[in-house]
Short mmCIF file of C-alpha atoms and ligand atoms in Angstrom, two decimals:
data_model
loop_
_atom_site.label_atom_id
_atom_site.label_comp_id
_atom_site.label_asym_id
_atom_site.label_seq_id
_atom_site.Cartn_x
_atom_site.Cartn_y
_atom_site.Cartn_z
CA MET A 1 0.00 0.00 0.00
CA LYS A 2 1.32 3.41 -0.96
CA THR A 3 1.35 6.05 1.73
CA HIS A 4 0.48 9.51 0.54
CA PRO A 5 3.03 12.19 1.48
CA ARG A 6 0.57 14.61 2.99
CA PHE A 7 3.23 16.95 4.27
CA GLU A 8 6.97 17.28 4.33
CA ARG A 9 7.16 18.15 7.98
CA ARG A 10 4.78 18.68 10.86
CA SER A 11 3.47 22.20 11.47
CA TRP A 12 3.92 24.18 14.61
CA ALA A 13 1.62 26.88 15.96
CA GLU A 14 1.93 29.92 18.17
CA PRO A 15 2.54 28.96 21.83
CA TRP A 16 -0.37 31.11 23.03
CA LYS A 17 -4.10 31.48 22.52
CA VAL A 18 -6.08 34.68 22.08
CA LYS A 19 -7.92 36.11 25.09
CA ILE A 20 -8.68 39.67 23.95
CA VAL A 21 -9.15 40.85 20.38
CA GLU A 22 -8.64 44.28 18.89
CA PRO A 23 -10.75 44.81 15.77
CA ILE A 24 -8.96 46.21 12.74
CA LYS A 25 -10.54 48.01 9.82
CA MET A 26 -10.30 47.07 6.17
CA THR A 27 -10.19 50.03 3.80
CA SER A 28 -10.76 50.51 0.06
CA ARG A 29 -8.00 51.26 -2.41
CA ALA A 30 -9.46 54.75 -2.95
CA ASP A 31 -9.33 55.39 0.83
CA ARG A 32 -5.72 54.33 0.91
CA GLU A 33 -4.71 56.42 -2.12
CA ARG A 34 -6.12 59.43 -0.33
CA ALA A 35 -4.60 58.59 3.05
CA ILE A 36 -1.06 58.05 1.74
CA ALA A 37 -1.15 61.27 -0.34
CA GLU A 38 -2.29 63.16 2.76
CA ALA A 39 0.55 61.53 4.69
CA GLY A 40 3.10 62.86 2.17
CA TYR A 41 3.89 59.27 1.04
CA ASN A 42 5.45 58.65 4.42
CA THR A 43 4.02 55.65 6.27
CA PHE A 44 5.08 57.24 9.59
CA LEU A 45 2.50 59.96 8.96
CA LEU A 46 -0.45 57.62 8.39
CA ARG A 47 -3.08 57.31 11.06
CA SER A 48 -3.06 53.88 12.62
CA GLU A 49 -6.80 53.50 12.07
CA ASP A 50 -6.20 53.68 8.31
CA VAL A 51 -3.82 50.70 8.52
CA TYR A 52 -4.91 47.08 8.10
CA ILE A 53 -1.81 45.08 9.04
CA ASP A 54 0.73 47.25 10.81
CA LEU A 55 4.29 46.13 10.12
CA LEU A 56 5.83 49.56 10.60
CA THR A 57 7.84 48.45 13.59
CA ASP A 58 8.24 45.84 16.29
CA SER A 59 8.88 48.66 18.75
CA GLY A 60 6.35 48.89 21.56
CA THR A 61 3.83 47.00 19.43
CA ASN A 62 4.13 43.76 21.41
CA ALA A 63 1.09 41.95 22.81
CA MET A 64 1.59 41.51 26.54
CA SER A 65 0.73 38.23 28.24
CA ASP A 66 -1.98 37.79 30.87
CA ARG A 67 0.86 37.60 33.44
CA GLN A 68 2.20 40.95 32.34
CA TRP A 69 -1.26 42.52 32.51
CA ALA A 70 -1.66 41.08 35.98
CA GLY A 71 1.70 42.66 36.81
CA MET A 72 0.33 46.03 35.70
CA MET A 73 -2.12 45.82 38.59
CA LEU A 74 0.78 45.39 40.98
CA GLY A 75 2.24 48.77 40.10
CA ASP A 76 3.82 50.43 43.12
CA GLU A 77 3.57 54.06 42.08
CA ALA A 78 5.75 55.44 44.83
CA TYR A 79 8.01 58.25 43.66
CA ALA A 80 11.05 56.61 45.19
CA GLY A 81 12.06 53.00 45.77
CA SER A 82 9.14 51.35 43.96
CA ARG A 83 8.93 47.60 44.51
CA ASN A 84 8.67 47.18 40.74
CA PHE A 85 12.08 48.77 40.24
CA TYR A 86 13.67 46.09 42.38
CA ASN A 87 11.87 43.39 40.39
CA LEU A 88 13.20 44.91 37.18
CA GLU A 89 16.69 45.16 38.61
CA ARG A 90 16.54 41.53 39.66
CA ALA A 91 15.37 40.41 36.20
CA VAL A 92 18.12 42.33 34.38
CA ARG A 93 20.74 40.95 36.75
CA GLU A 94 19.44 37.41 36.41
CA TYR A 95 19.03 37.27 32.63
CA TYR A 96 21.52 39.84 31.30
CA GLY A 97 24.02 39.55 34.12
CA TYR A 98 24.90 43.23 34.63
CA ARG A 99 25.37 44.61 38.12
CA HIS A 100 23.64 47.97 37.95
CA VAL A 101 20.39 49.03 36.28
CA VAL A 102 19.08 52.51 35.54
CA PRO A 103 15.56 52.49 34.09
CA THR A 104 14.80 54.89 31.21
CA HIS A 105 11.62 55.73 29.35
CA GLN A 106 12.90 53.84 26.29
CA GLY A 107 16.12 52.90 24.54
CA ARG A 108 17.12 56.36 23.37
CA GLY A 109 16.92 57.64 26.94
CA ALA A 110 19.67 55.16 27.83
CA GLU A 111 21.64 56.07 24.68
CA HIS A 112 21.48 59.71 25.62
CA ILE A 113 22.88 59.14 29.10
CA LEU A 114 25.62 56.77 27.94
CA SER A 115 26.70 59.11 25.12
CA GLN A 116 26.79 62.16 27.39
CA MET A 117 28.84 60.32 30.01
CA LEU A 118 31.47 58.80 27.76
CA ILE A 119 31.84 60.70 24.49
CA ARG A 120 33.99 63.85 24.20
CA GLN A 121 34.24 66.24 21.27
CA GLY A 122 36.40 64.65 18.55
CA ASP A 123 35.95 61.05 19.72
CA TYR A 124 35.20 58.10 17.45
CA VAL A 125 32.60 55.47 18.23
CA PRO A 126 32.97 52.29 16.19
CA GLY A 127 29.93 50.09 15.75
CA ASN A 128 28.56 47.22 13.65
CA MET A 129 26.44 49.41 11.39
CA TYR A 130 24.66 52.49 12.58
CA PHE A 131 21.25 52.73 14.18
CA THR A 132 19.37 56.00 13.74
CA THR A 133 18.87 57.16 17.34
CA THR A 134 22.13 55.60 18.58
CA ARG A 135 24.28 57.44 16.05
CA HIS A 136 22.35 60.63 16.57
CA HIS A 137 23.07 60.66 20.30
CA GLN A 138 26.73 59.85 19.63
CA GLU A 139 26.95 62.79 17.24
CA LEU A 140 25.12 65.18 19.58
CA ALA A 141 27.74 64.32 22.21
CA GLY A 142 30.53 65.29 19.79
CA GLY A 143 31.46 61.83 18.51
CA THR A 144 31.81 60.42 15.02
CA PHE A 145 30.32 57.03 14.30
CA VAL A 146 32.56 54.63 12.35
CA ASP A 147 31.00 51.59 10.72
CA ILE A 148 33.09 48.45 11.30
CA VAL A 149 30.55 45.79 10.34
CA ILE A 150 31.86 43.07 7.98
CA PRO A 151 31.41 43.96 4.27
CA GLU A 152 28.97 41.05 3.77
CA ALA A 153 26.40 43.00 5.82
CA HIS A 154 26.03 45.43 2.92
CA GLU A 155 25.19 42.71 0.39
CA PRO A 156 21.49 41.78 0.49
CA ALA A 157 21.89 38.39 -1.22
CA ASN A 158 24.93 37.25 0.79
CA GLU A 159 23.99 34.23 2.94
CA HIS A 160 26.65 34.73 5.64
CA PRO A 161 25.08 33.32 8.86
CA PHE A 162 26.42 36.16 11.05
CA LYS A 163 26.22 39.29 8.95
CA GLY A 164 26.24 41.41 12.10
CA ASN A 165 29.86 40.46 12.86
CA ILE A 166 32.49 43.08 13.45
CA ASP A 167 35.35 43.38 10.96
CA LEU A 168 38.27 42.95 13.36
CA GLY A 169 40.73 44.31 10.79
CA ALA A 170 38.68 47.47 10.40
CA LEU A 171 38.57 47.89 14.18
CA GLU A 172 42.34 47.44 14.45
CA ARG A 173 42.93 49.94 11.66
CA LEU A 174 40.74 52.52 13.38
CA ILE A 175 42.58 52.05 16.68
CA ALA A 176 45.92 52.44 14.90
CA GLN A 177 44.70 55.52 13.06
CA VAL A 178 43.06 57.56 15.84
CA GLY A 179 44.45 55.91 18.97
CA ALA A 180 42.56 54.02 21.67
CA ARG A 181 42.21 57.17 23.78
CA LYS A 182 39.94 58.70 21.14
CA ILE A 183 37.62 55.68 21.29
CA PRO A 184 35.47 55.93 24.43
CA TYR A 185 33.76 52.59 23.72
CA ILE A 186 32.80 50.13 21.04
CA CYS A 187 29.08 50.05 20.35
CA LEU A 188 28.04 46.48 19.65
CA ALA A 189 24.55 45.86 18.30
CA ALA A 190 22.90 42.44 18.47
CA THR A 191 21.07 41.86 16.18
CA VAL A 192 21.92 44.49 13.58
CA ASN A 193 18.67 46.15 12.63
CA MET A 194 19.87 48.14 9.63
CA ALA A 195 21.57 45.10 8.09
CA GLY A 196 18.30 43.20 8.13
CA GLY A 197 18.05 41.92 11.70
CA GLN A 198 21.33 40.00 11.29
CA PRO A 199 23.09 38.39 14.26
CA ILE A 200 26.64 38.59 15.55
CA SER A 201 28.31 35.34 16.56
CA MET A 202 29.61 34.47 20.02
CA ALA A 203 33.07 33.80 18.56
CA ASN A 204 33.23 37.23 16.97
CA THR A 205 32.04 38.92 20.14
CA ARG A 206 34.68 37.08 22.13
CA ALA A 207 37.36 38.16 19.66
CA VAL A 208 36.19 41.78 19.81
CA ARG A 209 36.38 41.54 23.59
CA GLU A 210 39.98 40.32 23.50
CA LEU A 211 41.03 43.07 21.16
CA ALA A 212 39.19 45.73 23.16
CA LEU A 213 40.68 44.54 26.47
CA HIS A 214 44.14 44.67 24.92
CA HIS A 215 43.60 48.37 24.13
CA GLY A 216 41.63 49.18 27.26
CA ILE A 217 38.44 50.07 25.35
CA PRO A 218 35.10 49.19 26.94
CA ILE A 219 32.25 47.61 24.98
CA PHE A 220 28.63 48.66 25.29
CA LEU A 221 25.95 46.46 23.87
CA ASP A 222 22.82 47.70 22.16
CA GLY A 223 20.85 44.87 23.73
CA THR A 224 17.54 45.72 22.09
CA ARG A 225 17.29 42.35 20.31
CA ALA A 226 20.00 40.37 22.09
CA VAL A 227 17.54 37.58 22.90
CA GLU A 228 16.82 37.16 19.19
CA ASN A 229 20.57 37.19 18.62
CA ALA A 230 20.93 34.42 21.20
CA TYR A 231 18.44 32.31 19.26
CA PHE A 232 20.51 32.60 16.07
CA ILE A 233 23.64 31.61 18.00
CA GLN A 234 21.77 28.58 19.33
CA GLN A 235 20.61 27.62 15.84
CA ARG A 236 23.73 28.41 13.84
CA GLU A 237 26.89 28.41 15.94
CA GLU A 238 28.79 25.27 16.77
CA GLY A 239 28.72 24.31 20.43
CA TYR A 240 25.55 26.23 21.27
CA GLY A 241 22.84 23.89 19.92
CA GLY A 242 22.27 22.30 23.32
CA LYS A 243 22.37 25.49 25.37
CA SER A 244 19.39 27.46 26.63
CA ILE A 245 18.62 30.96 25.35
CA ALA A 246 19.10 32.27 28.89
CA ALA A 247 22.59 30.73 29.13
CA ILE A 248 23.60 32.06 25.71
CA LEU A 249 22.30 35.54 26.48
CA LYS A 250 24.22 35.66 29.73
CA GLU A 251 27.47 34.52 28.15
CA PHE A 252 27.03 37.04 25.34
CA CYS A 253 26.48 39.95 27.72
CA SER A 254 29.48 38.86 29.81
CA TYR A 255 31.78 40.08 27.01
CA THR A 256 30.43 43.61 27.38
CA ASP A 257 30.58 46.29 30.07
CA GLY A 258 26.95 47.29 29.98
CA CYS A 259 24.04 47.80 27.64
CA THR A 260 21.47 50.25 26.42
CA MET A 261 18.12 48.60 26.04
CA SER A 262 14.83 49.30 24.36
CA GLY A 263 12.40 47.13 26.29
CA LYS A 264 9.89 47.85 23.54
CA LYS A 265 11.43 45.06 21.47
CA ASP A 266 12.71 41.83 23.10
CA ALA A 267 11.28 42.58 26.55
CA LEU A 268 7.67 42.36 25.30
CA VAL A 269 6.31 45.66 26.58
CA ASN A 270 4.82 48.77 25.02
CA ILE A 271 7.15 51.27 26.69
CA GLY A 272 10.35 51.10 28.71
CA GLY A 273 14.08 50.64 28.59
CA TRP A 274 17.19 50.65 30.71
CA LEU A 275 20.87 51.36 30.92
CA ALA A 276 22.85 48.56 32.55
CA LEU A 277 26.42 48.98 33.78
CA ASN A 278 29.04 46.99 35.65
CA ASP A 279 31.32 49.88 36.64
CA ASP A 280 30.44 51.42 40.03
CA LYS A 281 31.70 54.92 39.22
CA LEU A 282 29.91 55.08 35.90
CA PHE A 283 26.76 53.86 37.58
CA GLU A 284 26.98 56.69 40.08
CA GLU A 285 27.18 59.18 37.25
CA ALA A 286 24.35 57.57 35.28
CA ARG A 287 22.14 57.53 38.35
CA ASN A 288 22.85 61.22 38.72
CA LEU A 289 22.20 62.10 35.06
CA VAL A 290 18.96 60.14 34.80
CA VAL A 291 17.42 62.47 37.36
CA VAL A 292 18.02 65.39 35.01
CA TYR A 293 16.62 63.83 31.85
CA GLU A 294 14.24 61.00 32.74
CA GLY A 295 13.25 60.90 36.39
CA LEU A 296 14.47 59.49 39.69
CA HIS A 297 16.83 56.50 39.36
CA THR A 298 14.17 54.09 40.59
CA TYR A 299 11.67 54.91 37.84
CA GLY A 300 13.50 56.71 35.01
CA GLY A 301 10.41 58.06 33.27
CA LEU A 302 8.35 54.91 33.74
CA ALA A 303 5.34 54.09 35.87
CA GLY A 304 5.88 51.34 38.42
CA ARG A 305 3.48 49.13 36.47
CA ASP A 306 5.59 49.53 33.31
CA MET A 307 8.67 48.29 35.16
CA GLU A 308 6.71 45.31 36.50
CA ALA A 309 5.47 44.35 33.01
CA MET A 310 9.03 44.64 31.70
CA ALA A 311 10.44 42.47 34.49
CA ILE A 312 7.92 39.74 33.62
CA GLY A 313 8.48 40.26 29.89
CA ILE A 314 12.22 39.70 30.24
CA ALA A 315 11.61 36.28 31.80
CA GLU A 316 9.09 35.36 29.08
CA SER A 317 11.38 36.54 26.29
CA VAL A 318 14.04 33.88 26.90
CA GLN A 319 11.61 30.95 26.82
CA GLN A 320 12.45 28.59 23.96
CA ASP A 321 8.83 28.21 22.76
CA HIS A 322 8.40 31.94 22.62
CA ILE A 323 11.53 32.79 20.71
CA ARG A 324 11.18 29.88 18.29
CA ALA A 325 7.63 30.93 17.37
CA ARG A 326 8.60 34.59 17.18
CA ILE A 327 11.46 34.10 14.77
CA GLY A 328 9.62 31.21 13.11
CA GLN A 329 6.85 33.57 12.06
CA VAL A 330 9.32 35.96 10.45
CA GLU A 331 10.91 32.96 8.72
CA TYR A 332 7.49 31.84 7.45
CA LEU A 333 6.83 35.16 5.74
CA GLY A 334 10.35 35.40 4.34
CA ARG A 335 10.31 31.82 3.00
CA LYS A 336 7.13 32.51 1.07
CA LEU A 337 8.63 35.54 -0.62
CA ILE A 338 11.86 33.69 -1.43
CA ASP A 339 9.87 30.81 -2.93
CA TRP A 340 8.06 33.29 -5.16
CA GLY A 341 11.33 34.79 -6.38
CA ILE A 342 10.88 38.13 -4.63
CA PRO A 343 14.17 39.86 -3.71
CA ILE A 344 14.64 40.12 0.06
CA VAL A 345 17.65 40.39 2.32
CA ARG A 346 19.15 36.96 3.04
CA PRO A 347 19.33 35.21 5.41
CA ILE A 348 15.91 36.11 6.81
CA GLY A 349 16.36 38.33 9.88
CA GLY A 350 15.09 37.99 13.42
CA HIS A 351 12.41 40.64 13.64
CA ALA A 352 11.63 41.57 10.07
CA VAL A 353 11.69 40.70 6.40
CA TYR A 354 13.48 43.33 4.35
CA LEU A 355 12.49 43.87 0.73
CA ASP A 356 15.38 44.86 -1.53
CA ALA A 357 13.96 48.00 -3.14
CA LYS A 358 16.92 48.42 -5.50
CA ALA A 359 16.17 44.99 -6.96
CA PHE A 360 12.42 45.73 -7.05
CA TYR A 361 12.82 49.00 -8.91
CA PRO A 362 16.07 48.91 -10.90
CA HIS A 363 14.68 51.68 -13.12
CA LEU A 364 14.68 54.17 -10.21
CA THR A 365 17.82 55.95 -8.99
CA GLN A 366 18.40 56.23 -5.24
CA ASP A 367 17.54 59.95 -5.45
CA GLN A 368 14.03 58.90 -6.46
CA PHE A 369 13.59 57.16 -3.08
CA PRO A 370 12.77 53.65 -4.30
CA ALA A 371 12.21 52.18 -0.82
CA GLN A 372 9.98 55.08 0.22
CA ALA A 373 7.97 54.57 -3.00
CA LEU A 374 7.75 50.82 -2.46
CA ALA A 375 6.42 51.21 1.09
CA ALA A 376 3.73 53.57 -0.26
CA GLU A 377 2.76 51.12 -3.05
CA LEU A 378 2.42 48.29 -0.56
CA TYR A 379 0.14 50.37 1.63
CA ILE A 380 -2.01 51.36 -1.36
CA ASP A 381 -2.32 47.74 -2.48
CA SER A 382 -3.45 46.20 0.80
CA GLY A 383 -3.23 48.54 3.79
CA VAL A 384 -0.05 46.81 4.99
CA ARG A 385 2.19 49.42 6.57
CA ALA A 386 5.96 48.97 6.26
CA MET A 387 8.94 51.28 6.79
CA GLU A 388 11.67 52.73 4.59
CA ARG A 389 15.22 51.76 5.56
CA GLY A 390 17.31 53.34 2.83
CA ILE A 391 18.42 56.77 1.71
CA VAL A 392 15.76 58.65 3.68
CA SER A 393 16.69 56.90 6.94
CA ALA A 394 20.41 57.37 6.25
CA GLY A 395 20.08 61.17 6.30
CA ARG A 396 22.91 63.62 5.73
CA ASP A 397 26.59 63.68 6.67
CA LYS A 398 27.08 65.47 10.00
CA ALA A 399 30.02 67.57 8.80
CA THR A 400 29.28 68.34 5.15
CA GLY A 401 25.50 68.14 5.07
CA ALA A 402 25.80 65.98 1.94
CA GLN A 403 23.27 63.28 1.23
CA ARG A 404 24.42 59.84 2.44
CA TYR A 405 23.97 57.01 -0.10
CA PRO A 406 23.65 53.72 1.81
CA LYS A 407 24.34 50.52 -0.09
CA LEU A 408 21.15 49.01 1.23
CA GLU A 409 17.85 50.45 0.04
CA LEU A 410 15.27 48.44 1.91
CA VAL A 411 11.63 48.26 2.97
CA ARG A 412 11.20 46.64 6.35
CA LEU A 413 8.19 44.43 7.07
CA THR A 414 8.54 44.30 10.84
CA ILE A 415 6.62 41.68 12.75
CA PRO A 416 5.25 42.70 16.16
CA ARG A 417 5.64 39.99 18.78
CA ARG A 418 2.59 37.81 19.53
CA VAL A 419 0.22 40.11 17.61
CA TYR A 420 -0.50 38.66 14.17
CA THR A 421 -1.27 35.16 12.94
CA GLN A 422 -0.03 33.13 10.03
CA ALA A 423 -3.06 34.31 8.00
CA HIS A 424 -1.88 37.90 8.36
CA MET A 425 1.50 36.78 7.04
CA ASP A 426 -0.22 35.17 4.02
CA VAL A 427 -2.13 38.38 3.23
CA THR A 428 1.10 40.35 3.51
CA ALA A 429 3.06 37.99 1.26
CA GLU A 430 0.33 38.09 -1.40
CA SER A 431 0.29 41.88 -1.36
CA VAL A 432 4.07 42.03 -1.77
CA ALA A 433 3.77 39.66 -4.73
CA GLU A 434 1.08 41.85 -6.30
CA VAL A 435 3.24 44.96 -5.94
CA TYR A 436 6.22 43.05 -7.33
CA ASP A 437 4.21 42.07 -10.40
CA GLY A 438 3.39 45.74 -11.04
CA ARG A 439 6.95 46.93 -10.41
CA GLU A 440 7.68 48.20 -13.91
CA ALA A 441 5.00 50.87 -13.68
CA ALA A 442 6.28 52.25 -10.37
CA ARG A 443 7.35 55.88 -10.22
CA GLY A 444 9.72 57.59 -7.83
CA LEU A 445 9.11 60.38 -5.32
CA THR A 446 10.50 63.83 -4.65
CA MET A 447 11.06 65.11 -1.11
CA VAL A 448 9.11 68.30 -0.48
CA TYR A 449 9.76 68.68 3.26
CA GLU A 450 12.93 67.61 5.07
CA PRO A 451 13.14 67.86 8.87
CA ARG A 452 16.52 68.61 10.41
CA TYR A 453 16.83 65.57 12.67
CA LEU A 454 15.96 61.93 11.95
CA ARG A 455 14.16 63.06 8.83
CA PHE A 456 12.56 59.71 7.97
CA PHE A 457 10.00 60.16 10.75
CA GLN A 458 8.42 63.33 9.37
CA ALA A 459 9.66 63.96 5.81
CA ARG A 460 7.00 64.56 3.14
CA PHE A 461 7.04 63.47 -0.49
CA GLU A 462 5.15 63.89 -3.73
CA ARG A 463 4.91 61.59 -6.70
CA ALA A 464 7.51 62.53 -9.29
C1 PLP B 501 14.50 50.80 18.77
C2 PLP B 501 15.96 50.74 18.83
C3 PLP B 501 16.70 51.65 19.60
C4 PLP B 501 16.06 52.83 20.32
O1 PLP B 501 15.13 52.44 21.25
P1 PLP B 501 13.78 53.26 21.52
O2 PLP B 501 13.10 52.47 22.56
O3 PLP B 501 13.02 53.32 20.22
O4 PLP B 501 14.16 54.63 21.96
C5 PLP B 501 18.07 51.49 19.65
N1 PLP B 501 18.69 50.51 18.97
C6 PLP B 501 18.02 49.62 18.20
C7 PLP B 501 18.76 48.55 17.48
C8 PLP B 501 16.64 49.72 18.09
O5 PLP B 501 15.98 48.86 17.31
#
């Protein structure tokens, strides 16, 4: 008797069930044409109620668990010494391994404090590819960001398993050129958002640590998606297959001196962040500065309930079932697009699928904002909201004011954690395919309003 091959492998499903639903609205194509024109062809300027599936960002868009919501009711809203602060501190110490914790309202609050404490006018801050707010705070403090990510990170089709790795040669050359004293710290991002959510390996991190120790340069981690990075290490790096996410995360952080953190990503909350430090003196200073910019050092701009939800979220984030389903969903969407021959950044990243806008629209020059145009087309087709990560996000050179031309011109389909189902991923994939089929007719955009800082948030465009 012949057995029928019903499926190649068994399916898996989300490790949660739905308890509360939030209705979303479907709109007509005419509605969307109007809405995106009113928004100046910038998806950041759309109203959320005009969006069907919102893949703008995974930042603060997480669905909290029933445990986290229960934690919200345990908020201790004392001005000083809130019980929830100590719970947060305990969670960061337990899972990330740092000694001191300063809560901040979100990641950039921590970046601000770290940059102000360590960077002096004329310093250089090397990092594995820039992130918008991180670089901006480094520059405001008088520093110059230097990209030392491996060259493979700039090639969308390159299948390197750790495209977030640091180019050790480039780091050595920078140290030789400007001197270790001009480098206040190395900024290590895991995963690398702008490269497509690409991880950095444990071996590379260890090697960076050795080199940095040799020159007396500290390392600060952008720990925003370090849990996702730990999952890739577990899946791809020899010797880590049998280790838990929690163990990998802790080892990873042990090669760094502290971290800035946006809790709005890995830590499964809607608002919150922290600065973690091992050095006692630096902690004293950070604790002092946070009072000026965020709030007292036991709340840092957060309500007690927010800190409680984040403490619980940290513990949930390192659970194997959670992280496998989270990254598995991104993989599911990316696989579909790859199977249909649609150009995306490879390998598929941890938090998002990145469409290669240069490959979509080879007839448009980068000055015609191909990724911005592609994000607008996708919204018009289906109400799926994505984000530009190309020339608009890259902005202008700090010194000359000249337009930066990044190698990568991408549209990011960012998947919020625990929010959408596989069916939403199917709808999204089909819309991308539809837009891809109509690619030859696509036109570029012209920028008609350019804000001075972080222009991608508020810039306005018109159809060329
Ligand atoms: C979001 C993000 C930040 C900034 O955090 P916010 O909470 O948005 O202020 C920093 N680094 C990376 C890699 C991020 O994705």
